[in-house]
CSV table of C-alpha atoms and ligand atoms in Angstrom, one decimal:
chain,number,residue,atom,x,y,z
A,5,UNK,CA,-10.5,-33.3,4.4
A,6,UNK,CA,-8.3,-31.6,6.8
A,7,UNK,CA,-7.0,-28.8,4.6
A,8,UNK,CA,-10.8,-28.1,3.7
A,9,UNK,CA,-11.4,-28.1,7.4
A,10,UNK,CA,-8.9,-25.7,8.1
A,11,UNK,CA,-9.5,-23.3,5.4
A,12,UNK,CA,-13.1,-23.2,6.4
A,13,UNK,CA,-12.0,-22.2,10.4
A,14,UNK,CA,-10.1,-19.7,8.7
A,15,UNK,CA,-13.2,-18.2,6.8
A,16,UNK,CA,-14.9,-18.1,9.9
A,17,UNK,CA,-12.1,-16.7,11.9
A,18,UNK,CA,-11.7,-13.9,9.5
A,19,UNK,CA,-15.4,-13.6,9.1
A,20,UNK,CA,-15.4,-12.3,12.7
A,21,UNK,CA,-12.5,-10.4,12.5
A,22,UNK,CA,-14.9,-8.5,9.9
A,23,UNK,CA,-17.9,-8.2,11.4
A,24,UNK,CA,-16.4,-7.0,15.1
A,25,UNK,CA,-14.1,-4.4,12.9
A,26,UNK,CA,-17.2,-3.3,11.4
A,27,UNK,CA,-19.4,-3.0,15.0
A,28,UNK,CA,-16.1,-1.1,15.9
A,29,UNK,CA,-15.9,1.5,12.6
A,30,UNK,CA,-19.8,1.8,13.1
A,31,UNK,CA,-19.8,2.2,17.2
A,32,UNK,CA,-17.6,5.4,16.6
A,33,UNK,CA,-19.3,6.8,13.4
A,34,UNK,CA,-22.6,6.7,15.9
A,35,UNK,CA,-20.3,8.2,18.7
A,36,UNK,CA,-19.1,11.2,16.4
A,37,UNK,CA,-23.3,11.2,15.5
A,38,UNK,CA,-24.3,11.4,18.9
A,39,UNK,CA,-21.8,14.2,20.1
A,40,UNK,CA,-22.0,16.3,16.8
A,41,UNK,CA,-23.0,20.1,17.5
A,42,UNK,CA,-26.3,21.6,15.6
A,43,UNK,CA,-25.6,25.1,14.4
A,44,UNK,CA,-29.7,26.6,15.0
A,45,UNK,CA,-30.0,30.4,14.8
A,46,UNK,CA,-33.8,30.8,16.3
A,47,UNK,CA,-35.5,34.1,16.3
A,48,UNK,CA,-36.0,34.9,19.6
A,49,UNK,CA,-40.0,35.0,21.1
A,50,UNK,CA,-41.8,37.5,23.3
A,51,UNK,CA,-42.2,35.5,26.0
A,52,UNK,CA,-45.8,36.6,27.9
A,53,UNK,CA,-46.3,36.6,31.7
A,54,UNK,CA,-49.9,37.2,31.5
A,55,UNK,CA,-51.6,34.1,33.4
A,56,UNK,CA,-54.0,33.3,30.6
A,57,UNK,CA,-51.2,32.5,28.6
A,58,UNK,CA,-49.1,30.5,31.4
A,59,UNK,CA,-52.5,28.5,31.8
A,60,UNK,CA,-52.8,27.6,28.0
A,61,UNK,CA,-49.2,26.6,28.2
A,62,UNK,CA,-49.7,23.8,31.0
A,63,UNK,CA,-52.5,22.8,29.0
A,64,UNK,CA,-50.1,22.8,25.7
A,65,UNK,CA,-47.2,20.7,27.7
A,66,UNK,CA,-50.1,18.4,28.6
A,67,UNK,CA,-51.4,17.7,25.1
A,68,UNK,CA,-48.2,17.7,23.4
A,69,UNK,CA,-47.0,14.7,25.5
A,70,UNK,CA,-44.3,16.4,27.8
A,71,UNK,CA,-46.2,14.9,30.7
A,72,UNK,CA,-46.4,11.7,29.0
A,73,UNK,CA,-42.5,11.6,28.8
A,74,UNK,CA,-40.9,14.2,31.3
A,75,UNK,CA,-43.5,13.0,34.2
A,76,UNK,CA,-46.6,15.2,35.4
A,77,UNK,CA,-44.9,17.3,37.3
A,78,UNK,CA,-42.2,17.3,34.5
A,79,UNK,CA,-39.8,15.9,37.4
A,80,UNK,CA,-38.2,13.4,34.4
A,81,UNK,CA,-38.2,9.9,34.2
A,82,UNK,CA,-36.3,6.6,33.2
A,83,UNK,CA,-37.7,5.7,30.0
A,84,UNK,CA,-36.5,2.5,29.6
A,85,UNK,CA,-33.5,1.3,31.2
A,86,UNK,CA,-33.0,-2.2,29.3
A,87,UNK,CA,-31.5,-2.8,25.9
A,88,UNK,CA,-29.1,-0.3,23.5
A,89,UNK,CA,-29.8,2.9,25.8
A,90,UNK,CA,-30.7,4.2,29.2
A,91,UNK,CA,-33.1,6.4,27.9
A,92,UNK,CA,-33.6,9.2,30.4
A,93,UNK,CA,-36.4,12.4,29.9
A,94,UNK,CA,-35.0,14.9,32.0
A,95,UNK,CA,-35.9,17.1,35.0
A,96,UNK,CA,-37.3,20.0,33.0
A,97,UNK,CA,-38.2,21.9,36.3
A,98,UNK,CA,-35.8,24.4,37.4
A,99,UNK,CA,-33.7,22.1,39.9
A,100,UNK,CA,-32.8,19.9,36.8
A,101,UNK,CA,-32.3,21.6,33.3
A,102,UNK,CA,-34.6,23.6,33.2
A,103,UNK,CA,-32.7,26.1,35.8
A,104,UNK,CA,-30.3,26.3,33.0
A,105,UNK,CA,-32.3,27.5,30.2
A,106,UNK,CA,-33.6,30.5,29.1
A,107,UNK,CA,-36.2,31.4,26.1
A,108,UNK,CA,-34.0,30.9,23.4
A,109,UNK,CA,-32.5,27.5,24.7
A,110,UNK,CA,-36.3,26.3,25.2
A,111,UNK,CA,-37.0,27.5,22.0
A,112,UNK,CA,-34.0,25.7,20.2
A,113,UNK,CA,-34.9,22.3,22.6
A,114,UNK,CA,-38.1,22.3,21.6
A,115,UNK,CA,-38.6,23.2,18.5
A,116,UNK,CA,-35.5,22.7,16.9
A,117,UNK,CA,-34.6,19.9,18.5
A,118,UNK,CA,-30.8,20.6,19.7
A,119,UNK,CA,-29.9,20.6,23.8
A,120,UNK,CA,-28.0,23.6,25.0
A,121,UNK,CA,-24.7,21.6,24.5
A,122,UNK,CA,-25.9,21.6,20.7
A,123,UNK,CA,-26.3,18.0,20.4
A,124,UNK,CA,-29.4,16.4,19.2
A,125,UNK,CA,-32.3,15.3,21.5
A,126,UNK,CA,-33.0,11.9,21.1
A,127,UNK,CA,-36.5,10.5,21.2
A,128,UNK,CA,-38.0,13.9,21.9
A,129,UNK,CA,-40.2,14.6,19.1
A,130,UNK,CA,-39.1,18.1,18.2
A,131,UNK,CA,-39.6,17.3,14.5
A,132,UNK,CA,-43.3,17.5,15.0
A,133,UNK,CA,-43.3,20.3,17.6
A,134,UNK,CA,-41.2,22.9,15.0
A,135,UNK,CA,-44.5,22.7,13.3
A,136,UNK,CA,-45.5,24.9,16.5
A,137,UNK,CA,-46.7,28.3,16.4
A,138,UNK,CA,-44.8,31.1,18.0
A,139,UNK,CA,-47.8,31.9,19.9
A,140,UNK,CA,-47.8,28.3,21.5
A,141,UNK,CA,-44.3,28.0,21.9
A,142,UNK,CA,-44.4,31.3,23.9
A,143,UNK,CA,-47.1,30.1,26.3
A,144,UNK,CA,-45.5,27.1,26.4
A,145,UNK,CA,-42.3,28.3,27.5
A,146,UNK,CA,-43.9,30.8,29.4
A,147,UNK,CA,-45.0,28.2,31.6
A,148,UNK,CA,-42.6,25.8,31.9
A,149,UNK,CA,-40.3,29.4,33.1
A,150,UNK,CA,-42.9,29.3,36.3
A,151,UNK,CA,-43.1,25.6,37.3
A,152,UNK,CA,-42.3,24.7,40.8
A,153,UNK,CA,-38.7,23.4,40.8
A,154,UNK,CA,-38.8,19.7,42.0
A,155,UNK,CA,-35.7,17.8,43.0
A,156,UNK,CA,-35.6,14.6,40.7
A,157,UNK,CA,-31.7,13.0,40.8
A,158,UNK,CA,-32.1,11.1,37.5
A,159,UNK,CA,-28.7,9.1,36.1
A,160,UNK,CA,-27.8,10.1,32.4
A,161,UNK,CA,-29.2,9.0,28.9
A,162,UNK,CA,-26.6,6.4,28.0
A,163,UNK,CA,-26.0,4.6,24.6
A,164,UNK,CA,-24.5,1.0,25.4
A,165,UNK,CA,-22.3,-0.5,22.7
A,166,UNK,CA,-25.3,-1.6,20.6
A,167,UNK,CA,-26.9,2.2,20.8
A,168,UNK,CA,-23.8,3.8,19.8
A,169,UNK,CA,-23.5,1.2,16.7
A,170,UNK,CA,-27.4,2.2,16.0
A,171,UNK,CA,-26.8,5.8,15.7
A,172,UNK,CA,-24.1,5.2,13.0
A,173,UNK,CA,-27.2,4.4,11.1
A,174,UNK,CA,-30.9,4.8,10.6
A,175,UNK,CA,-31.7,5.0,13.9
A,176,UNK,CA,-33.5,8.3,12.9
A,177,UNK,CA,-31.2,10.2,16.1
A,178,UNK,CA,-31.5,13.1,13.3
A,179,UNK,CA,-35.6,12.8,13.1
A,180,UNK,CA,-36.0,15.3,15.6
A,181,UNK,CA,-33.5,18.1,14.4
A,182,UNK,CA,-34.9,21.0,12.6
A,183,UNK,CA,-32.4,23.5,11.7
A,184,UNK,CA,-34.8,25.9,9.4
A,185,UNK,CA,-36.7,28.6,10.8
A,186,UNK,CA,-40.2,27.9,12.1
A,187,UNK,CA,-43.3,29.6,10.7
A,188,UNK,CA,-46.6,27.9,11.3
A,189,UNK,CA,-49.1,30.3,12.7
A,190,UNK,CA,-52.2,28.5,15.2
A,191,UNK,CA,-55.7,28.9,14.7
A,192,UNK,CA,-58.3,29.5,17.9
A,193,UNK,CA,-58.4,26.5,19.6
A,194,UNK,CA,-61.9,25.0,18.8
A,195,UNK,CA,-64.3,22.4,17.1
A,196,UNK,CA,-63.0,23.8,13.6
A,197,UNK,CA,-61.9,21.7,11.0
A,198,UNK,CA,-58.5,24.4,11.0
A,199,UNK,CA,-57.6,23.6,14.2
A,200,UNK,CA,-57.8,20.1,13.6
A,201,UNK,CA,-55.9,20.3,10.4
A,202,UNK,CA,-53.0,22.1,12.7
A,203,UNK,CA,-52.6,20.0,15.4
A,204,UNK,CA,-53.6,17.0,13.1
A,205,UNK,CA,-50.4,17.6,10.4
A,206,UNK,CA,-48.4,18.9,13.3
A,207,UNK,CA,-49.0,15.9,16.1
A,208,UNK,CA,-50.2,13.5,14.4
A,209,UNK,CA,-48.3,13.4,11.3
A,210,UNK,CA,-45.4,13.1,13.2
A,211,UNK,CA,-46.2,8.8,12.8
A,212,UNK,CA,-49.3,8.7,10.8
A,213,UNK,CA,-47.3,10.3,7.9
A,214,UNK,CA,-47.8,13.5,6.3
A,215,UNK,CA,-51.5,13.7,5.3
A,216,UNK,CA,-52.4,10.8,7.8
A,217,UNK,CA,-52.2,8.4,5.3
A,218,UNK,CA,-50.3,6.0,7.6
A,219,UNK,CA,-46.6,4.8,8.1
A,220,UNK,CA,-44.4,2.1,9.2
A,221,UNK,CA,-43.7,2.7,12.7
A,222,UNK,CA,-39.9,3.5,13.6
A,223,UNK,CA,-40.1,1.9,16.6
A,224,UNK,CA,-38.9,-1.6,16.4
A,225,UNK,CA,-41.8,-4.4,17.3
A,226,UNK,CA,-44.3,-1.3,17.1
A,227,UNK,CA,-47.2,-1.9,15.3
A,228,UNK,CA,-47.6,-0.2,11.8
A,229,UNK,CA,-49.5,3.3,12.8
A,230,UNK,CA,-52.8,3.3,10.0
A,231,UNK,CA,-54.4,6.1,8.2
A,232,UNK,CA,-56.8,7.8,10.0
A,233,UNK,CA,-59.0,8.5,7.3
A,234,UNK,CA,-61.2,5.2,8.4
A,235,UNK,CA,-61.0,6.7,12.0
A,236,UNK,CA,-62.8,10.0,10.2
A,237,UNK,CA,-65.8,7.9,9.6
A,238,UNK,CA,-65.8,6.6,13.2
A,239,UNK,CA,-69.3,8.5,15.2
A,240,UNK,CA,-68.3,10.9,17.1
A,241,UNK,CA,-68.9,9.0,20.4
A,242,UNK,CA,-66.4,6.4,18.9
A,243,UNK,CA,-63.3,8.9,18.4
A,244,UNK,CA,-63.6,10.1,21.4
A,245,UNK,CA,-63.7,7.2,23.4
A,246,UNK,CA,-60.9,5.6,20.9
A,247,UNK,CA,-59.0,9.5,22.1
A,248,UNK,CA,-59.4,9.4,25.8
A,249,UNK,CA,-59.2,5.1,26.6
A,250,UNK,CA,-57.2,3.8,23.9
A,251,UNK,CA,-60.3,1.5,23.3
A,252,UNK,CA,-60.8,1.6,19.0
A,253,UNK,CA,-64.6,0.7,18.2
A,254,UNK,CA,-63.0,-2.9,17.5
A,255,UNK,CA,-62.8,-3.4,20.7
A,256,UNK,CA,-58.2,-3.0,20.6
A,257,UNK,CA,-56.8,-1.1,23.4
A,258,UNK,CA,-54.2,0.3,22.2
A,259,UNK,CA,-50.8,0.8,24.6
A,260,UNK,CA,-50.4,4.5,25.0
A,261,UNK,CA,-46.3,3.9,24.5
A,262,UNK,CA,-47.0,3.5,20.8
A,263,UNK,CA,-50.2,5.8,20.7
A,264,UNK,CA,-50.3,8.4,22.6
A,265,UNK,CA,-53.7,8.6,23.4
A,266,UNK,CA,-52.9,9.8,26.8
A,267,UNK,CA,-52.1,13.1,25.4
A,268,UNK,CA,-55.3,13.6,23.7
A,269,UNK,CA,-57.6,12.2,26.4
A,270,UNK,CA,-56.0,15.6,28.0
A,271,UNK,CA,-57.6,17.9,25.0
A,272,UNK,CA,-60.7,19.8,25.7
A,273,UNK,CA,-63.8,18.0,23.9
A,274,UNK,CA,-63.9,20.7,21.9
A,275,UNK,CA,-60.1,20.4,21.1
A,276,UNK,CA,-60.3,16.6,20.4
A,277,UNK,CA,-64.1,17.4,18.0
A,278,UNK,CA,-61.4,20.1,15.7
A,279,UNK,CA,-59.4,16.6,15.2
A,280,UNK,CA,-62.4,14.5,14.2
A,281,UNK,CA,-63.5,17.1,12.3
A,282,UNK,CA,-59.8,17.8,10.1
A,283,UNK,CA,-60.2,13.4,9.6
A,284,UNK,CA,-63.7,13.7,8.1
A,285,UNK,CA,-62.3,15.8,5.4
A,286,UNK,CA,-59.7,13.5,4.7
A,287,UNK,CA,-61.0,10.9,2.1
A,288,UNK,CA,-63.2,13.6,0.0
A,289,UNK,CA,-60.1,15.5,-0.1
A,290,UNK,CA,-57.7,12.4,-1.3
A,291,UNK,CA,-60.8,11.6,-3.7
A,292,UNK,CA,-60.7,15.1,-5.3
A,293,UNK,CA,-56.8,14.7,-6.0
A,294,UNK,CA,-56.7,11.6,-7.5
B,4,HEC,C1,-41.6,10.8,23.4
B,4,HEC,C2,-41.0,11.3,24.6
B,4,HEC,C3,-40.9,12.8,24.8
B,4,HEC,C4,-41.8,13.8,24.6
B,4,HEC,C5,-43.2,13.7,24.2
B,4,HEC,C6,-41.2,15.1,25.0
B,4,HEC,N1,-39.9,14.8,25.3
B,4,HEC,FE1,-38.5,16.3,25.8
B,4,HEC,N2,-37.1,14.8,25.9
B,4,HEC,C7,-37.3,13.5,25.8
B,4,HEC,C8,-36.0,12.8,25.9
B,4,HEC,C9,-35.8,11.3,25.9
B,4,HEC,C10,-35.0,13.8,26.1
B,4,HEC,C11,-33.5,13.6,26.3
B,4,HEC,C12,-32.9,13.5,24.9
B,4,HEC,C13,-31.4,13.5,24.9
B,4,HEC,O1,-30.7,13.8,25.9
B,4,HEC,O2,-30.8,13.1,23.8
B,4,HEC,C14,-35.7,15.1,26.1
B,4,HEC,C15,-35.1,16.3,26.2
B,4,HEC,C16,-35.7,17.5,26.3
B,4,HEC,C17,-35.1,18.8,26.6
B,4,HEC,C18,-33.6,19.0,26.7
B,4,HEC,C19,-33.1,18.8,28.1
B,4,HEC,C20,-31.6,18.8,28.3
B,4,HEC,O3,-31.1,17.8,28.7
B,4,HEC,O4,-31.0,19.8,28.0
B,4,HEC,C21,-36.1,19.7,26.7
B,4,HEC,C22,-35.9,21.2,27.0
B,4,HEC,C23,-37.3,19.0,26.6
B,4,HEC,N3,-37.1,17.7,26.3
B,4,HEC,C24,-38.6,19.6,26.6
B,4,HEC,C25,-39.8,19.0,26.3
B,4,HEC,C26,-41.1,19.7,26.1
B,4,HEC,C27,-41.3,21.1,26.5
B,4,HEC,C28,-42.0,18.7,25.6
B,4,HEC,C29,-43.4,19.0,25.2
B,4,HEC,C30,-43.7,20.0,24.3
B,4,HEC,C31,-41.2,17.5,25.5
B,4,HEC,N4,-39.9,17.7,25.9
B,4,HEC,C32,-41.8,16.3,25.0
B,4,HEC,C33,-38.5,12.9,25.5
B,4,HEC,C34,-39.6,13.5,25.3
B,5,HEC,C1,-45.8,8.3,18.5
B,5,HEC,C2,-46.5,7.9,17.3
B,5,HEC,C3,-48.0,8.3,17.2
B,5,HEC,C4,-48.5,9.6,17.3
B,5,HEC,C5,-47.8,10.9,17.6
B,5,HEC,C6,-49.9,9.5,17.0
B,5,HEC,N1,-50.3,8.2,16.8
B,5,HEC,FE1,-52.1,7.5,16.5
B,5,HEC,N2,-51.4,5.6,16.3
B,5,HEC,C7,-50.1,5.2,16.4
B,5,HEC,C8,-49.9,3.8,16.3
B,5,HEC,C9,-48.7,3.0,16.4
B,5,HEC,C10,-51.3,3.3,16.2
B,5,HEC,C11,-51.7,1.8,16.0
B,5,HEC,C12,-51.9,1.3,17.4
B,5,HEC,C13,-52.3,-0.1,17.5
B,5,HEC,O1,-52.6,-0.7,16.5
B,5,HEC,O2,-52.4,-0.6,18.6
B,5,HEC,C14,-52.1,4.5,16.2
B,5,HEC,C15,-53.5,4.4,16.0
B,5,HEC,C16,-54.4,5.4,16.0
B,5,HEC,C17,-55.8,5.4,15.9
B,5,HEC,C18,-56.6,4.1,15.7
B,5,HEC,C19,-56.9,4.0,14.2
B,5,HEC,C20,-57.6,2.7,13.8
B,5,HEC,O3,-58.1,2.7,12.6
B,5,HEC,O4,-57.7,1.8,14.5
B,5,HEC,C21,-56.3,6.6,15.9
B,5,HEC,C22,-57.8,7.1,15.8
B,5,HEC,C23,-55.2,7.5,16.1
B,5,HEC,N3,-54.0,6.8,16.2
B,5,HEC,C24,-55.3,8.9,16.2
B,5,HEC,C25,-54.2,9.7,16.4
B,5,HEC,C26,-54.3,11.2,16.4
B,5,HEC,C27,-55.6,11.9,16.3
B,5,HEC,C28,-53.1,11.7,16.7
B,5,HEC,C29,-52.6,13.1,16.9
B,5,HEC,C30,-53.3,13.8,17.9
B,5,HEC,C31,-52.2,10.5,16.8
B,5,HEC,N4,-52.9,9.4,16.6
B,5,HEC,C32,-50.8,10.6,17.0
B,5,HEC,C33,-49.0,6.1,16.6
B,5,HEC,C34,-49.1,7.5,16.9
């Protein structure tokens, strides 16, 4: 009895020993992860100064969520402060980072998804946004090169003990990196059934998955994000409302951490009418291929 006692602490003991030399081996793989450089060559784009173009790129950084994340003055903000990581959206104004860049380090931030140091950007959703035109990104960066700099002292992004073992594996700190060049090209802005197909397998693929057939969500605890081909069937009054309150014709509000309705709300009706118009196609086509 006490021989079988004692063998079994020393399972345990060396169980332990195991599983914190493990947390150990993986908490420096995810270190090495987290401070590897990105080698991106981008071509660089004409950047415009025209103010039609500096106007379509607030609206663009609106849409595209950077105000959902960075602020709406894109000042930065904590995140989330609790948990594996601190997880901090910069100042992208120029008194915080964005004093620092220039077209080709906005280009390679945002759709490329590598900081100026190299290292991959966490969180930020570059691997939709390198489906970006170079026309956007232009405007885009055209305008965050004229926003009013706006002190915002924010502490670092910092991956506890727990973050650093997560990045050792599929904590998807890769999703966002796209090395390969871009080369989508943007339709006119509009009702159109082309624009919605752009913005639709650009920002909404991103989580719905690649034709919007739905996904499991990467987020841990977040719901599973559905195919929106139901959503095509919606009337119109329903999308939009669903688009611009979170309110589905269920009657769920959905929280604009997981669905970022917030950014679409900020489309022009128009805009928003191209989307519903792209998800109406969506079961005839599916029907046609099978
Ligand atoms: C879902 C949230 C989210 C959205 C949406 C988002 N970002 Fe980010 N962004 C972040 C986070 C978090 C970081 C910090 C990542 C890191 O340091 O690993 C970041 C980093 C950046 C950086 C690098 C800053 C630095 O430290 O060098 C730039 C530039 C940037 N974002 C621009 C944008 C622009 C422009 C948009 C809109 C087109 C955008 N972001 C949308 C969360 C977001
Ligand atoms: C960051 C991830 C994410 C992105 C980006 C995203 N969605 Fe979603 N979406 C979700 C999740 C998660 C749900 C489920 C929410 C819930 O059940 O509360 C959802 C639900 C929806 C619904 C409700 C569908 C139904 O049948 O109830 C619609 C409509 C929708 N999204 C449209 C869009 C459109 C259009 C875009 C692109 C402009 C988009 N989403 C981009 C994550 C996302």
């Amino acid at each position: 009895m006490r021989t079988a006692l004692k063998w079994a602490g020393l399972v345990v003991a060396a169980l332990i020993i195991v599983v914190v030399v493990a947390g150990f081996v993986a908490s420096r793989v995810g270190a090495a992860n987290i401070a590897a450089a990105h080698a991106v060559e981008v071509e660089p784009v004409d950047i415009p100064t025209d103010s039609a173009s500096v106007a379509r790129g607030a609206h663009l950084a609106g849409i595209y969520g950077c105000q959902d994340c960075h602020g709406a003055d894109l000042s930065g903000q904590v995140m989330s402060e609790e948990g594996p990581f601190r997880l901090t959206a910069p100042n992208l104004t120029p008194a915080g980072v964005g004093g620092q860049y220039d077209a080709e380090t906005w280009d390679r931030a945002i759709r490329h998804g590598v900081g100026a140091d190299g290292t991959a950007l966490f969180v930020m959703p570059s691997g939709a946004y390198h489906g970006m035109s170079d026309a956007e990104a232009a405007a885009l960066i055209a305008y965050l090169q004229t926003v009013d700099p706006v002190a915002n002292d924010l502490p670092p992004m910092e991956y506890r003990f727990m973050g650093r073992v997560l990045a050792a594996g599929p904590l998807g700190l890769e999703k966002g990196v796209r090395t390969e060049p871009t080369t989508a090209s943007s339709p006119e802005p509009g009702a159109t059934v082309e624009y919605g197909a752009y913005v639709g397998e650009m920002m909404c693929a991103y989580c719905h998955g690649e034709g919007l057939v739905g996904a499991e969500a990467d987020q841990p605890g977040a719901p599973y994000v559905p195919d929106l081909a139901p959503a095509g069937q919606w009337t119109p009054e329903q999308f939009h409302t669903a688009l611009t309150t979170g309110v589905t014709p269920r009657g769920h509000e959905m929280d604009p951490q997981v669905m970022p309705w917030t950014s679409t709300a900020r489309m022009t009706y128009e805009e928003r009418e191209g989307l519903r118009l792209y998800l109406a196609t969506l079961a005839d086509m599916r029907a046609a291929r099978s």
